[in-house]
């Protein structure tokens, strides 16, 4: 498995251990890890602090994002996809989209290359979480 996806998975597991939603993300520029983050909606009582948003926040101002790749353990939602498109991040590598299909078509329609690795580890992590905390999951994806 790609070393950067391993870091994203570790971030997701960190979020789960904190009582949050297990979604992790990393930002890579020129083959170097720039930032990492995880979903902190529960931990920080912040409805927009998804994994990708936390990662980008942690990256800070890096100028252009045109030569970056963002990794996420789960297909980005429309909010995160909108940020990816706005920042002109050209490539997203995703752990899985089986448990949440997200905004793949939106990103691709705006020129973002999306690679879905369909990783069993990511699928199992999300399925277990959804089974154990369905209300929290439905809150996260606004399906209450």
Tab-separated table of N, CA and C in Angstrom:
chain	number	residue	atom	x	y	z
A	1	UNK	N	0.840	-1.182	0.000
A	1	UNK	CA	0.000	0.000	0.000
A	1	UNK	C	0.888	1.249	0.000
A	2	UNK	N	0.435	2.269	-0.662
A	2	UNK	CA	1.104	3.564	-0.749
A	2	UNK	C	1.367	4.118	0.662
A	3	UNK	N	2.557	4.641	0.883
A	3	UNK	CA	2.923	5.168	2.205
A	3	UNK	C	2.016	6.321	2.635
A	4	UNK	N	1.548	7.114	1.680
A	4	UNK	CA	0.698	8.249	2.037
A	4	UNK	C	-0.697	7.788	2.451
A	5	UNK	N	-1.213	6.755	1.798
A	5	UNK	CA	-2.506	6.219	2.216
A	5	UNK	C	-2.376	5.586	3.598
A	6	UNK	N	-1.245	5.007	3.899
A	6	UNK	CA	-1.033	4.453	5.240
A	6	UNK	C	-1.131	5.547	6.306
A	7	UNK	N	-0.588	6.718	6.007
A	7	UNK	CA	-0.666	7.843	6.943
A	7	UNK	C	-2.123	8.299	7.071
A	8	UNK	N	-2.851	8.353	5.965
A	8	UNK	CA	-4.267	8.745	6.009
A	8	UNK	C	-5.073	7.758	6.856
A	9	UNK	N	-4.792	6.475	6.714
A	9	UNK	CA	-5.487	5.454	7.515
A	9	UNK	C	-5.143	5.626	8.988
A	10	UNK	N	-3.886	5.905	9.298
A	10	UNK	CA	-3.493	6.147	10.691
A	10	UNK	C	-4.236	7.357	11.253
A	11	UNK	N	-4.412	8.387	10.438
A	11	UNK	CA	-5.183	9.561	10.862
A	11	UNK	C	-6.636	9.178	11.140
A	12	UNK	N	-7.219	8.358	10.273
A	12	UNK	CA	-8.604	7.910	10.474
A	12	UNK	C	-8.729	7.139	11.783
A	13	UNK	N	-7.771	6.276	12.038
A	13	UNK	CA	-7.792	5.489	13.277
A	13	UNK	C	-7.611	6.384	14.497
A	14	UNK	N	-6.821	7.418	14.360
A	14	UNK	CA	-6.644	8.386	15.447
A	14	UNK	C	-7.976	9.062	15.758
A	15	UNK	N	-8.687	9.468	14.719
A	15	UNK	CA	-9.995	10.088	14.917
A	15	UNK	C	-10.967	9.150	15.613
A	16	UNK	N	-10.951	7.897	15.223
A	16	UNK	CA	-11.814	6.901	15.846
A	16	UNK	C	-11.477	6.749	17.326
A	17	UNK	N	-10.201	6.697	17.652
A	17	UNK	CA	-9.765	6.574	19.052
A	17	UNK	C	-10.160	7.789	19.884
A	18	UNK	N	-10.320	8.936	19.243
A	18	UNK	CA	-10.740	10.162	19.929
A	18	UNK	C	-12.253	10.245	20.080
A	19	UNK	N	-12.977	9.231	19.580
A	19	UNK	CA	-14.434	9.232	19.651
A	19	UNK	C	-15.103	9.863	18.451
A	20	UNK	N	-14.320	10.111	17.401
A	20	UNK	CA	-14.844	10.760	16.204
A	20	UNK	C	-15.075	9.800	15.061
A	21	UNK	N	-15.229	10.353	13.897
A	21	UNK	CA	-15.535	9.611	12.682
A	21	UNK	C	-14.217	9.243	12.002
A	22	UNK	N	-14.031	7.973	11.638
A	22	UNK	CA	-12.728	7.522	11.130
A	22	UNK	C	-12.478	7.845	9.658
A	23	UNK	N	-12.167	9.105	9.404
A	23	UNK	CA	-11.812	9.533	8.055
A	23	UNK	C	-10.530	10.352	8.165
A	24	UNK	N	-9.497	9.922	7.442
A	24	UNK	CA	-8.220	10.609	7.479
A	24	UNK	C	-7.824	11.108	6.103
A	25	UNK	N	-6.926	12.093	6.093
A	25	UNK	CA	-6.506	12.700	4.837
A	25	UNK	C	-5.069	13.192	4.958
A	26	UNK	N	-4.360	13.189	3.830
A	26	UNK	CA	-3.023	13.788	3.770
A	26	UNK	C	-2.890	14.578	2.463
A	27	UNK	N	-2.023	15.572	2.503
A	27	UNK	CA	-1.720	16.370	1.321
A	27	UNK	C	-0.248	16.161	0.985
A	28	UNK	N	0.010	15.865	-0.287
A	28	UNK	CA	1.353	15.582	-0.773
A	28	UNK	C	1.692	16.588	-1.872
A	29	UNK	N	2.895	17.128	-1.814
A	29	UNK	CA	3.365	18.053	-2.847
A	29	UNK	C	4.760	17.623	-3.263
A	30	UNK	N	4.932	17.389	-4.565
A	30	UNK	CA	6.224	16.956	-5.101
A	30	UNK	C	6.774	15.738	-4.357
A	31	UNK	N	5.885	14.804	-4.045
A	31	UNK	CA	6.298	13.572	-3.393
A	31	UNK	C	6.599	13.696	-1.910
A	32	UNK	N	6.327	14.855	-1.330
A	32	UNK	CA	6.601	15.089	0.092
A	32	UNK	C	5.294	15.304	0.847
A	33	UNK	N	5.186	14.706	2.017
A	33	UNK	CA	4.025	14.903	2.874
A	33	UNK	C	4.039	16.330	3.401
A	34	UNK	N	2.978	17.067	3.104
A	34	UNK	CA	2.875	18.470	3.529
A	34	UNK	C	2.041	18.595	4.798
A	35	UNK	N	0.935	17.840	4.854
A	35	UNK	CA	0.028	17.953	5.998
A	35	UNK	C	-0.811	16.696	6.107
A	36	UNK	N	-1.365	16.518	7.284
A	36	UNK	CA	-2.272	15.407	7.521
A	36	UNK	C	-3.355	15.884	8.477
A	37	UNK	N	-4.480	15.172	8.460
A	37	UNK	CA	-5.584	15.543	9.338
A	37	UNK	C	-6.631	14.454	9.357
A	38	UNK	N	-7.619	14.646	10.216
A	38	UNK	CA	-8.714	13.692	10.290
A	38	UNK	C	-9.998	14.411	10.691
A	39	UNK	N	-11.094	13.741	10.470
A	39	UNK	CA	-12.402	14.290	10.791
A	39	UNK	C	-12.453	14.599	12.285
A	40	UNK	N	-12.784	15.848	12.608
A	40	UNK	CA	-12.852	16.295	14.008
A	40	UNK	C	-14.191	16.942	14.331
A	41	UNK	N	-15.221	16.596	13.576
A	41	UNK	CA	-16.539	17.188	13.808
A	41	UNK	C	-17.003	16.982	15.246
A	42	UNK	N	-16.812	15.767	15.750
A	42	UNK	CA	-17.256	15.434	17.102
A	42	UNK	C	-16.322	16.055	18.137
A	43	UNK	N	-15.038	15.839	17.963
A	43	UNK	CA	-14.057	16.273	18.946
A	43	UNK	C	-14.061	17.788	19.160
A	44	UNK	N	-14.253	18.546	18.084
A	44	UNK	CA	-14.194	20.004	18.186
A	44	UNK	C	-15.555	20.671	17.996
A	45	UNK	N	-16.613	19.851	17.935
A	45	UNK	CA	-17.970	20.374	17.779
A	45	UNK	C	-18.051	21.347	16.599
A	46	UNK	N	-17.437	20.934	15.499
A	46	UNK	CA	-17.322	21.788	14.319
A	46	UNK	C	-17.903	21.038	13.124
A	47	UNK	N	-19.043	21.478	12.585
A	47	UNK	CA	-19.710	20.720	11.532
A	47	UNK	C	-18.968	20.645	10.207
A	48	UNK	N	-17.971	21.495	9.979
A	48	UNK	CA	-17.269	21.463	8.689
A	48	UNK	C	-15.847	20.907	8.788
A	49	UNK	N	-15.481	20.386	9.941
A	49	UNK	CA	-14.109	19.916	10.103
A	49	UNK	C	-13.983	18.446	9.694
A	50	UNK	N	-14.219	18.216	8.394
A	50	UNK	CA	-14.033	16.891	7.800
A	50	UNK	C	-12.536	16.613	7.675
A	51	UNK	N	-12.183	15.376	7.360
A	51	UNK	CA	-10.783	14.994	7.268
A	51	UNK	C	-9.996	15.841	6.281
A	52	UNK	N	-10.566	16.048	5.105
A	52	UNK	CA	-9.870	16.837	4.083
A	52	UNK	C	-9.724	18.297	4.517
A	53	UNK	N	-10.751	18.826	5.163
A	53	UNK	CA	-10.714	20.223	5.607
A	53	UNK	C	-9.657	20.400	6.708
A	54	UNK	N	-9.577	19.445	7.630
A	54	UNK	CA	-8.572	19.495	8.688
A	54	UNK	C	-7.169	19.418	8.093
A	55	UNK	N	-6.992	18.553	7.130
A	55	UNK	CA	-5.702	18.407	6.455
A	55	UNK	C	-5.288	19.711	5.780
A	56	UNK	N	-6.195	20.307	5.029
A	56	UNK	CA	-5.877	21.553	4.334
A	56	UNK	C	-5.619	22.691	5.324
A	57	UNK	N	-6.374	22.712	6.402
A	57	UNK	CA	-6.134	23.709	7.452
A	57	UNK	C	-4.717	23.544	8.011
A	58	UNK	N	-4.338	22.289	8.269
A	58	UNK	CA	-3.008	22.018	8.815
A	58	UNK	C	-1.888	22.351	7.823
A	59	UNK	N	-2.201	22.297	6.531
A	59	UNK	CA	-1.200	22.657	5.516
A	59	UNK	C	-0.882	24.144	5.550
A	60	UNK	N	-1.867	24.931	5.916
A	60	UNK	CA	-1.664	26.380	5.917
A	60	UNK	C	-1.576	26.911	4.494
A	61	UNK	N	-1.066	28.093	4.361
A	61	UNK	CA	-0.941	28.711	3.043
A	61	UNK	C	0.310	28.166	2.367
A	62	UNK	N	0.112	27.459	1.260
A	62	UNK	CA	1.268	26.902	0.533
A	62	UNK	C	1.380	27.496	-0.869
A	63	UNK	N	0.618	28.541	-1.127
A	63	UNK	CA	0.626	29.117	-2.474
A	63	UNK	C	-0.252	28.286	-3.380
A	64	UNK	N	0.283	27.815	-4.454
A	64	UNK	CA	-0.474	27.021	-5.425
A	64	UNK	C	-0.603	25.571	-4.964
A	65	UNK	N	-1.777	25.022	-5.203
A	65	UNK	CA	-2.040	23.604	-4.912
A	65	UNK	C	-2.015	22.775	-6.197
A	66	UNK	N	-1.642	23.388	-7.310
A	66	UNK	CA	-1.714	22.721	-8.613
A	66	UNK	C	-0.814	21.495	-8.739
A	67	UNK	N	0.213	21.401	-7.929
A	67	UNK	CA	1.106	20.243	-8.000
A	67	UNK	C	0.994	19.376	-6.746
A	68	UNK	N	-0.225	19.313	-6.192
A	68	UNK	CA	-0.452	18.498	-5.006
A	68	UNK	C	-1.370	17.323	-5.322
A	69	UNK	N	-1.373	16.378	-4.411
A	69	UNK	CA	-2.299	15.246	-4.428
A	69	UNK	C	-2.887	15.165	-3.039
A	70	UNK	N	-4.202	15.022	-2.948
A	70	UNK	CA	-4.821	14.827	-1.645
A	70	UNK	C	-5.316	13.392	-1.555
A	71	UNK	N	-5.022	12.780	-0.443
A	71	UNK	CA	-5.458	11.420	-0.150
A	71	UNK	C	-6.558	11.494	0.893
A	72	UNK	N	-7.541	10.631	0.754
A	72	UNK	CA	-8.596	10.533	1.762
A	72	UNK	C	-8.999	9.075	1.883
A	73	UNK	N	-9.277	8.655	3.093
A	73	UNK	CA	-9.680	7.262	3.284
A	73	UNK	C	-11.078	6.994	2.742
A	74	UNK	N	-11.862	8.049	2.527
A	74	UNK	CA	-13.231	7.924	2.018
A	74	UNK	C	-13.454	8.956	0.920
A	75	UNK	N	-14.284	8.622	-0.063
A	75	UNK	CA	-14.588	9.561	-1.147
A	75	UNK	C	-15.074	10.887	-0.564
A	76	UNK	N	-14.474	12.011	-0.957
A	76	UNK	CA	-14.879	13.304	-0.421
A	76	UNK	C	-16.351	13.631	-0.698
A	77	UNK	N	-16.947	14.326	0.273
A	77	UNK	CA	-18.312	14.825	0.120
A	77	UNK	C	-18.277	16.064	-0.786
A	78	UNK	N	-19.445	16.651	-1.041
A	78	UNK	CA	-19.501	17.821	-1.916
A	78	UNK	C	-18.789	19.037	-1.319
A	79	UNK	N	-18.855	19.194	-0.003
A	79	UNK	CA	-18.165	20.327	0.612
A	79	UNK	C	-16.653	20.213	0.385
A	80	UNK	N	-16.105	19.045	0.694
A	80	UNK	CA	-14.667	18.844	0.522
A	80	UNK	C	-14.278	18.854	-0.957
A	81	UNK	N	-15.119	18.263	-1.788
A	81	UNK	CA	-14.870	18.265	-3.238
A	81	UNK	C	-14.874	19.689	-3.784
A	82	UNK	N	-15.766	20.513	-3.273
A	82	UNK	CA	-15.795	21.915	-3.702
A	82	UNK	C	-14.492	22.624	-3.364
A	83	UNK	N	-13.952	22.336	-2.203
A	83	UNK	CA	-12.675	22.926	-1.804
A	83	UNK	C	-11.546	22.406	-2.688
A	84	UNK	N	-11.567	21.127	-2.985
A	84	UNK	CA	-10.558	20.533	-3.871
A	84	UNK	C	-10.601	21.209	-5.245
A	85	UNK	N	-11.793	21.396	-5.768
A	85	UNK	CA	-11.955	22.065	-7.066
A	85	UNK	C	-11.508	23.521	-6.960
A	86	UNK	N	-11.938	24.224	-5.918
A	86	UNK	CA	-11.585	25.635	-5.734
A	86	UNK	C	-10.074	25.826	-5.641
A	87	UNK	N	-9.391	24.922	-4.944
A	87	UNK	CA	-7.946	25.018	-4.774
A	87	UNK	C	-7.176	24.463	-5.975
A	88	UNK	N	-7.906	23.921	-6.945
A	88	UNK	CA	-7.303	23.362	-8.154
A	88	UNK	C	-6.334	22.216	-7.845
A	89	UNK	N	-6.707	21.410	-6.849
A	89	UNK	CA	-5.935	20.200	-6.549
A	89	UNK	C	-6.238	19.215	-7.670
A	90	UNK	N	-5.246	18.784	-8.432
A	90	UNK	CA	-5.520	18.013	-9.643
A	90	UNK	C	-5.818	16.528	-9.441
A	91	UNK	N	-5.489	15.995	-8.263
A	91	UNK	CA	-5.612	14.545	-8.108
A	91	UNK	C	-6.042	14.192	-6.684
A	92	UNK	N	-6.992	13.259	-6.600
A	92	UNK	CA	-7.469	12.745	-5.319
A	92	UNK	C	-7.314	11.226	-5.353
A	93	UNK	N	-6.687	10.689	-4.326
A	93	UNK	CA	-6.567	9.241	-4.188
A	93	UNK	C	-7.379	8.846	-2.961
A	94	UNK	N	-8.313	7.939	-3.182
A	94	UNK	CA	-9.326	7.612	-2.184
A	94	UNK	C	-9.179	6.157	-1.754
A	95	UNK	N	-9.335	5.926	-0.459
A	95	UNK	CA	-9.279	4.570	0.062
A	95	UNK	C	-10.467	3.729	-0.355
A	96	UNK	N	-11.657	4.351	-0.351
A	96	UNK	CA	-12.851	3.613	-0.765
A	96	UNK	C	-14.031	4.542	-0.992
A	97	UNK	N	-14.985	4.050	-1.763
A	97	UNK	CA	-16.233	4.782	-2.002
A	97	UNK	C	-17.442	3.864	-1.891
A	98	UNK	N	-17.228	2.668	-1.385
A	98	UNK	CA	-18.317	1.702	-1.262
A	98	UNK	C	-19.322	2.133	-0.193
A	99	UNK	N	-18.838	2.619	0.954
A	99	UNK	CA	-19.749	3.002	2.029
A	99	UNK	C	-20.322	4.404	1.840
A	100	UNK	N	-19.667	5.221	1.017
A	100	UNK	CA	-20.138	6.581	0.733
A	100	UNK	C	-19.620	6.976	-0.641
A	101	UNK	N	-20.537	7.188	-1.573
A	101	UNK	CA	-20.117	7.453	-2.956
A	101	UNK	C	-19.594	8.871	-3.159
A	102	UNK	N	-19.987	9.798	-2.292
A	102	UNK	CA	-19.436	11.145	-2.322
A	102	UNK	C	-19.656	11.901	-3.609
A	103	UNK	N	-18.680	12.725	-3.957
A	103	UNK	CA	-18.817	13.672	-5.066
A	103	UNK	C	-17.821	13.392	-6.185
A	104	UNK	N	-17.615	12.137	-6.502
A	104	UNK	CA	-16.651	11.780	-7.543
A	104	UNK	C	-16.980	12.444	-8.883
A	105	UNK	N	-18.209	12.313	-9.323
A	105	UNK	CA	-18.585	12.873	-10.633
A	105	UNK	C	-18.390	14.382	-10.669
A	106	UNK	N	-18.688	15.054	-9.572
A	106	UNK	CA	-18.494	16.504	-9.492
A	106	UNK	C	-17.019	16.853	-9.691
A	107	UNK	N	-16.153	16.151	-8.973
A	107	UNK	CA	-14.718	16.448	-9.098
A	107	UNK	C	-14.228	16.150	-10.505
A	108	UNK	N	-14.607	15.002	-11.049
A	108	UNK	CA	-14.158	14.640	-12.398
A	108	UNK	C	-14.679	15.628	-13.437
A	109	UNK	N	-15.904	16.114	-13.249
A	109	UNK	CA	-16.464	17.102	-14.174
A	109	UNK	C	-15.677	18.411	-14.154
A	110	UNK	N	-14.932	18.639	-13.079
A	110	UNK	CA	-14.119	19.847	-12.955
A	110	UNK	C	-12.631	19.558	-13.162
A	111	UNK	N	-12.325	18.434	-13.802
A	111	UNK	CA	-10.956	18.140	-14.205
A	111	UNK	C	-10.076	17.474	-13.174
A	112	UNK	N	-10.644	17.063	-12.046
A	112	UNK	CA	-9.859	16.398	-11.010
A	112	UNK	C	-9.771	14.907	-11.350
A	113	UNK	N	-8.569	14.367	-11.317
A	113	UNK	CA	-8.390	12.933	-11.492
A	113	UNK	C	-8.689	12.250	-10.159
A	114	UNK	N	-9.594	11.285	-10.171
A	114	UNK	CA	-9.980	10.577	-8.950
A	114	UNK	C	-9.596	9.105	-9.103
A	115	UNK	N	-8.815	8.624	-8.153
A	115	UNK	CA	-8.405	7.221	-8.141
A	115	UNK	C	-8.978	6.589	-6.873
A	116	UNK	N	-9.814	5.591	-7.052
A	116	UNK	CA	-10.424	4.868	-5.935
A	116	UNK	C	-9.691	3.540	-5.765
A	117	UNK	N	-8.991	3.372	-4.663
A	117	UNK	CA	-8.206	2.165	-4.416
A	117	UNK	C	-9.050	0.989	-3.927
A	118	UNK	N	-10.270	1.269	-3.477
A	118	UNK	CA	-11.187	0.222	-3.020
A	118	UNK	C	-10.498	-0.702	-2.005
A	119	UNK	N	-9.908	-0.118	-0.983
A	119	UNK	CA	-9.135	-0.865	0.004
A	119	UNK	C	-10.035	-1.522	1.045
A	120	UNK	N	-9.849	-2.815	1.222
A	120	UNK	CA	-10.649	-3.568	2.198
A	120	UNK	C	-10.518	-2.969	3.594
A	121	UNK	N	-9.327	-2.522	3.958
A	121	UNK	CA	-9.098	-1.949	5.285
A	121	UNK	C	-9.965	-0.710	5.516
A	122	UNK	N	-10.078	0.138	4.504
A	122	UNK	CA	-10.902	1.343	4.627
A	122	UNK	C	-12.390	0.990	4.657
A	123	UNK	N	-12.785	0.051	3.818
A	123	UNK	CA	-14.195	-0.371	3.779
A	123	UNK	C	-14.597	-0.953	5.130
A	124	UNK	N	-13.797	-1.856	5.665
A	124	UNK	CA	-14.106	-2.494	6.945
A	124	UNK	C	-14.171	-1.467	8.074
A	125	UNK	N	-13.217	-0.541	8.089
A	125	UNK	CA	-13.196	0.493	9.127
A	125	UNK	C	-14.498	1.292	9.121
A	126	UNK	N	-14.956	1.690	7.929
A	126	UNK	CA	-16.192	2.471	7.841
A	126	UNK	C	-17.421	1.619	8.140
A	127	UNK	N	-17.474	0.408	7.625
A	127	UNK	CA	-18.624	-0.462	7.899
A	127	UNK	C	-18.769	-0.719	9.393
A	128	UNK	N	-17.663	-0.990	10.071
A	128	UNK	CA	-17.699	-1.214	11.518
A	128	UNK	C	-18.200	0.034	12.237
A	129	UNK	N	-17.678	1.197	11.846
A	129	UNK	CA	-18.098	2.448	12.477
A	129	UNK	C	-19.586	2.709	12.257
A	130	UNK	N	-20.048	2.549	11.026
A	130	UNK	CA	-21.462	2.805	10.699
A	130	UNK	C	-22.365	1.854	11.491
A	131	UNK	N	-21.959	0.617	11.623
A	131	UNK	CA	-22.748	-0.361	12.383
A	131	UNK	C	-22.796	0.022	13.868
A	132	UNK	N	-21.679	0.487	14.413
A	132	UNK	CA	-21.584	0.802	15.836
A	132	UNK	C	-22.183	2.157	16.195
A	133	UNK	N	-22.100	3.125	15.284
A	133	UNK	CA	-22.574	4.483	15.576
A	133	UNK	C	-23.376	5.049	14.401
A	134	UNK	N	-24.495	4.405	14.065
A	134	UNK	CA	-25.251	4.850	12.891
A	134	UNK	C	-25.765	6.286	12.985
A	135	UNK	N	-26.169	6.724	14.163
A	135	UNK	CA	-26.690	8.084	14.273
A	135	UNK	C	-25.599	9.121	14.021
A	136	UNK	N	-24.415	8.874	14.557
A	136	UNK	CA	-23.302	9.795	14.334
A	136	UNK	C	-22.929	9.841	12.856
A	137	UNK	N	-22.926	8.687	12.193
A	137	UNK	CA	-22.626	8.631	10.767
A	137	UNK	C	-23.671	9.402	9.969
A	138	UNK	N	-24.949	9.185	10.277
A	138	UNK	CA	-26.001	9.878	9.526
A	138	UNK	C	-25.984	11.383	9.756
A	139	UNK	N	-25.548	11.791	10.938
A	139	UNK	CA	-25.356	13.223	11.185
A	139	UNK	C	-24.229	13.752	10.292
A	140	UNK	N	-23.151	12.998	10.187
A	140	UNK	CA	-21.993	13.431	9.416
A	140	UNK	C	-22.342	13.635	7.942
A	141	UNK	N	-23.177	12.767	7.399
A	141	UNK	CA	-23.513	12.881	5.978
A	141	UNK	C	-24.857	13.577	5.756
A	142	UNK	N	-25.379	14.195	6.803
A	142	UNK	CA	-26.612	14.995	6.759
A	142	UNK	C	-27.819	14.185	6.295
A	143	UNK	N	-27.932	12.979	6.836
A	143	UNK	CA	-29.081	12.130	6.514
A	143	UNK	C	-29.877	11.780	7.758
A	144	UNK	N	-30.010	12.732	8.686
A	144	UNK	CA	-30.806	12.521	9.911
A	144	UNK	C	-32.277	12.628	9.611
